[in-house]
CSV table of C-alpha atoms in Angstrom, one decimal:
chain,number,residue,atom,x,y,z
A,29,MET,CA,68.1,89.2,-122.7
A,30,GLU,CA,66.9,86.5,-120.4
A,31,VAL,CA,63.3,85.3,-120.7
A,32,ILE,CA,61.6,83.7,-117.7
A,33,THR,CA,58.4,81.8,-118.1
A,34,ILE,CA,55.8,81.0,-115.4
A,35,GLU,CA,52.5,79.2,-115.4
A,36,SER,CA,49.4,81.2,-116.2
A,37,LYS,CA,47.9,80.4,-112.8
A,38,ALA,CA,51.0,81.6,-110.9
A,39,PHE,CA,51.1,84.8,-113.0
A,40,LYS,CA,47.4,85.5,-112.3
A,41,GLU,CA,48.0,84.9,-108.6
A,42,ILE,CA,50.9,87.4,-108.5
A,43,ALA,CA,48.8,89.9,-110.5
A,44,SER,CA,45.9,89.6,-108.1
A,45,LYS,CA,48.2,90.1,-105.0
A,46,LEU,CA,49.7,93.2,-106.6
A,47,ASP,CA,46.3,94.6,-107.3
A,48,ALA,CA,45.3,94.0,-103.7
A,49,ILE,CA,48.5,95.8,-102.5
A,50,TYR,CA,47.8,98.7,-104.8
A,51,GLU,CA,44.2,99.0,-103.6
A,52,HIS,CA,45.3,98.9,-100.0
A,53,VAL,CA,48.0,101.6,-100.5
A,54,SER,CA,45.8,103.9,-102.6
A,55,ASN,CA,42.8,103.7,-100.2
A,56,SER,CA,44.7,103.9,-96.9
A,57,ARG,CA,47.2,106.7,-97.8
A,58,PRO,CA,45.9,110.2,-98.5
A,59,LEU,CA,47.4,112.3,-101.2
A,60,LEU,CA,50.3,114.0,-99.5
A,61,TYR,CA,52.3,116.9,-100.8
A,62,ALA,CA,55.9,116.7,-99.7
A,63,PHE,CA,58.0,119.6,-100.7
A,64,SER,CA,61.0,118.3,-98.8
A,65,ASP,CA,61.7,115.2,-96.8
A,66,SER,CA,60.7,116.8,-93.5
A,67,GLU,CA,57.6,118.7,-94.6
A,68,ILE,CA,54.3,117.0,-95.5
A,69,TRP,CA,51.4,119.2,-96.5
A,70,VAL,CA,47.7,118.3,-96.5
A,71,ASP,CA,44.6,120.1,-97.8
A,72,SER,CA,41.7,121.7,-95.9
A,73,GLN,CA,39.2,118.9,-96.6
A,74,GLU,CA,41.5,116.2,-95.4
A,75,VAL,CA,42.3,118.1,-92.1
A,76,SER,CA,38.6,118.9,-91.5
A,77,ASP,CA,37.6,115.3,-92.2
A,78,MET,CA,40.3,113.8,-90.0
A,79,LEU,CA,39.8,116.1,-87.0
A,80,ASN,CA,36.0,116.4,-87.5
A,81,ILE,CA,36.1,120.2,-87.7
A,82,SER,CA,34.7,122.5,-90.3
A,83,VAL,CA,36.6,124.0,-93.2
A,84,ARG,CA,35.4,127.4,-91.8
A,85,THR,CA,37.2,126.7,-88.5
A,86,LEU,CA,40.4,126.2,-90.6
A,87,GLN,CA,39.7,129.5,-92.4
A,88,ARG,CA,39.3,131.3,-89.0
A,89,LEU,CA,42.6,129.9,-87.8
A,90,ARG,CA,44.2,131.1,-91.0
A,91,ALA,CA,42.7,134.6,-90.6
A,92,GLU,CA,43.7,134.9,-87.0
A,93,GLY,CA,47.3,133.9,-87.9
A,94,GLU,CA,47.3,130.8,-85.7
A,95,LEU,CA,47.8,128.4,-88.6
A,96,SER,CA,50.3,128.9,-91.4
A,97,TYR,CA,49.4,127.8,-94.9
A,98,THR,CA,50.3,128.1,-98.5
A,99,TYR,CA,48.4,128.0,-101.8
A,100,VAL,CA,49.2,125.1,-104.2
A,101,ARG,CA,47.2,125.0,-107.3
A,102,ARG,CA,44.6,127.4,-105.9
A,103,ARG,CA,44.0,125.3,-102.8
A,104,CYS,CA,45.2,125.8,-99.2
A,105,ARG,CA,47.8,123.4,-97.9
A,106,TYR,CA,48.8,123.1,-94.3
A,107,LYS,CA,52.0,121.6,-92.8
A,108,VAL,CA,51.3,118.6,-90.8
A,109,LYS,CA,53.7,119.7,-88.1
A,110,ASP,CA,51.8,123.0,-87.7
A,111,ILE,CA,48.6,121.1,-87.2
A,112,CYS,CA,50.2,118.9,-84.7
A,113,LYS,CA,51.4,122.0,-82.8
A,114,LEU,CA,47.8,123.3,-82.7
A,115,LEU,CA,46.6,119.9,-81.4
A,116,ASP,CA,49.3,119.9,-78.7
A,117,ASP,CA,48.3,123.5,-77.7
A,118,LYS,CA,44.6,122.5,-77.8
A,119,THR,CA,43.8,125.3,-80.2
A,120,ILE,CA,41.7,123.0,-82.3
A,121,PRO,CA,38.6,121.7,-80.6
A,122,CYS,CA,38.9,118.0,-81.1
A,123,THR,CA,38.5,114.7,-79.2
A,124,TYR,CA,41.5,112.9,-77.9
A,125,GLU,CA,40.8,109.9,-80.1
A,126,ARG,CA,40.8,112.0,-83.3
A,127,ILE,CA,44.0,113.7,-82.2
A,128,MET,CA,45.7,110.3,-81.7
A,129,GLN,CA,44.4,109.1,-85.1
A,130,PHE,CA,45.8,112.1,-86.8
A,131,LYS,CA,49.2,111.8,-85.1
A,132,GLN,CA,49.4,108.1,-85.9
A,133,LYS,CA,48.5,108.7,-89.6
A,134,TYR,CA,51.3,111.3,-89.8
A,135,ALA,CA,53.6,110.0,-87.1
A,136,LEU,CA,56.8,110.9,-89.0
A,137,SER,CA,55.8,114.6,-89.3
A,138,CYS,CA,54.6,115.0,-85.7
A,139,VAL,CA,57.7,113.7,-84.1
A,140,LYS,CA,59.8,116.6,-82.9
């Protein structure tokens, strides 16, 4: 085994940079549920917050069969690509800026 020593100041600097990276990643990236490489799922609250629509609107879309969903741990999850489709079809009443924010946040899933 090889032992590497560094100065205490250098170690603290590295540790603080790692903490900053961790904080940035954990705050900027929502909790995503990826059941495969091409499918990302998000929950109702995240969708409603991001698109500025009510959870009831999502419930209505589910009831009318316009939005597919699944239950994971007793919570509704939606495929990001299905939400992108609703945005493209203008089914969800949302501003253009919100749509672009959503698509940028989940750019990999919205690309066809």
